[in-house]
Amino acid sequence: MGNLMVLAVKEPVHVDARRLSEIVDELGETAANDVICVALEQLAQALADARQAAMAGDMAGLTARAEMLSRLAWQVGLTSLAGVAVDVAACAERRDGIGLSATLARLMRIGNRSLTEIWDERQGLN
């Protein structure tokens, strides 16, 4: 029997710092921080809801949640997360189980890393 090796999957996430700066410029620091914090909470909830819909086999619900997640991610500059959410929605609409499994796992990885990245970016704006 051969050796088993665990491969760590780590891919970069892209945060559009310019978009975050635009939010601050448009709203001011205090309001921008509030908006970004609310967006982070909504993104975290949307990730959890997407996972739950997938586990329940609710493809329509998963598609809706992934599309909402994509729109919200674009609004706050999380371009990697937005793109992966679009891919999840497409796989769910096609009922592509293998593709969905892969893209959903990627969504969770990118989602968690994106939330951390935008939090760090937000802290840097203060």
Coordinates of C-alpha atoms in Angstrom, one line a residue:
M1 CA 0.0 0.0 0.0
G2 CA 1.4 3.4 -1.0
N3 CA 1.8 6.5 1.1
L4 CA -1.1 8.8 1.5
M5 CA -0.4 12.5 1.0
V6 CA -2.8 15.3 1.9
L7 CA -2.6 18.2 -0.5
A8 CA -3.4 21.6 0.9
V9 CA -5.5 23.7 -1.5
K10 CA -4.6 27.4 -1.3
E11 CA -5.5 29.8 -4.0
P12 CA -5.3 33.6 -3.9
V13 CA -8.4 35.6 -3.5
H14 CA -8.8 39.0 -5.1
V15 CA -10.2 42.0 -3.1
D16 CA -10.7 45.1 -5.1
A17 CA -9.2 47.7 -2.7
R18 CA -10.3 50.4 -5.1
R19 CA -13.9 49.4 -4.6
L20 CA -13.5 49.5 -0.8
S21 CA -11.9 53.0 -1.1
E22 CA -14.9 54.1 -3.3
I23 CA -17.3 53.0 -0.6
V24 CA -15.4 55.0 2.0
D25 CA -15.2 58.0 -0.3
E26 CA -19.0 57.8 -1.1
L27 CA -20.2 57.2 2.5
G28 CA -17.4 58.4 4.8
E29 CA -15.4 56.2 7.1
T30 CA -18.0 55.6 9.8
A31 CA -20.9 54.7 7.4
A32 CA -18.6 52.7 5.2
N33 CA -17.4 50.6 8.1
D34 CA -21.0 50.0 9.1
V35 CA -22.0 49.0 5.5
I36 CA -19.0 46.7 5.2
C37 CA -19.6 45.1 8.5
V38 CA -23.2 44.4 7.5
A39 CA -22.1 43.0 4.2
L40 CA -19.6 40.7 5.9
E41 CA -22.4 39.4 8.1
Q42 CA -24.7 38.9 5.1
L43 CA -21.9 37.2 3.1
A44 CA -21.2 34.8 6.0
Q45 CA -24.9 34.0 6.3
A46 CA -25.2 33.5 2.6
L47 CA -22.3 31.0 2.6
A48 CA -24.0 29.1 5.4
D49 CA -27.4 29.2 3.6
A50 CA -25.8 28.0 0.3
R51 CA -24.1 25.1 2.1
Q52 CA -27.4 24.2 3.8
A53 CA -29.4 24.3 0.5
A54 CA -26.8 22.1 -1.1
M55 CA -26.9 19.6 1.7
A56 CA -30.7 19.5 1.4
G57 CA -30.6 19.0 -2.3
D58 CA -32.5 22.3 -2.9
M59 CA -31.0 23.3 -6.3
A60 CA -33.4 26.2 -6.8
G61 CA -32.6 27.6 -3.3
L62 CA -28.8 27.1 -3.9
T63 CA -29.0 28.9 -7.2
A64 CA -30.8 31.8 -5.6
R65 CA -28.4 32.0 -2.7
A66 CA -25.4 31.8 -4.9
E67 CA -26.7 34.5 -7.2
M68 CA -27.4 36.8 -4.2
L69 CA -23.9 36.0 -2.8
S70 CA -22.3 36.9 -6.2
R71 CA -24.1 40.3 -6.3
L72 CA -23.2 41.2 -2.8
A73 CA -19.6 40.1 -3.2
W74 CA -19.3 42.3 -6.4
Q75 CA -20.7 45.3 -4.4
V76 CA -17.9 45.1 -1.8
G77 CA -15.1 44.2 -4.2
L78 CA -14.8 40.5 -3.6
T79 CA -14.3 39.5 -7.2
S80 CA -13.0 36.0 -6.6
L81 CA -15.9 35.1 -4.4
A82 CA -18.4 36.7 -6.9
G83 CA -17.0 34.6 -9.7
V84 CA -17.1 31.3 -7.8
A85 CA -20.6 32.0 -6.7
V86 CA -21.6 32.4 -10.4
D87 CA -20.0 29.0 -11.1
V88 CA -21.9 27.4 -8.2
A89 CA -25.2 28.8 -9.5
A90 CA -24.5 27.5 -13.0
C91 CA -23.7 24.0 -11.7
A92 CA -26.8 24.0 -9.6
E93 CA -29.0 25.1 -12.5
R94 CA -27.6 22.3 -14.7
R95 CA -27.8 19.9 -11.8
D96 CA -24.2 19.0 -12.4
G97 CA -23.5 17.0 -9.3
I98 CA -19.7 16.6 -9.8
G99 CA -19.2 20.2 -10.9
L100 CA -21.4 21.4 -8.0
S101 CA -19.4 19.4 -5.5
A102 CA -16.1 20.9 -6.7
T103 CA -17.4 24.5 -7.1
L104 CA -19.2 24.4 -3.8
A105 CA -16.1 23.3 -2.0
R106 CA -14.2 26.1 -3.7
L107 CA -16.9 28.6 -2.7
M108 CA -16.5 27.7 0.9
R109 CA -12.7 28.0 0.7
I110 CA -12.8 31.3 -1.2
G111 CA -15.6 32.6 0.9
N112 CA -13.9 32.1 4.2
R113 CA -10.6 33.5 2.9
S114 CA -12.4 36.5 1.2
L115 CA -14.2 37.4 4.4
T116 CA -10.8 37.4 6.2
E117 CA -9.2 39.5 3.4
I118 CA -11.9 42.1 3.3
W119 CA -11.9 42.3 7.1
D120 CA -8.1 43.0 7.0
E121 CA -8.6 45.5 4.2
R122 CA -11.3 47.3 6.2
Q123 CA -9.1 47.4 9.2
G124 CA -6.4 49.0 7.0
L125 CA -8.8 51.8 5.9
N126 CA -9.2 53.0 9.5

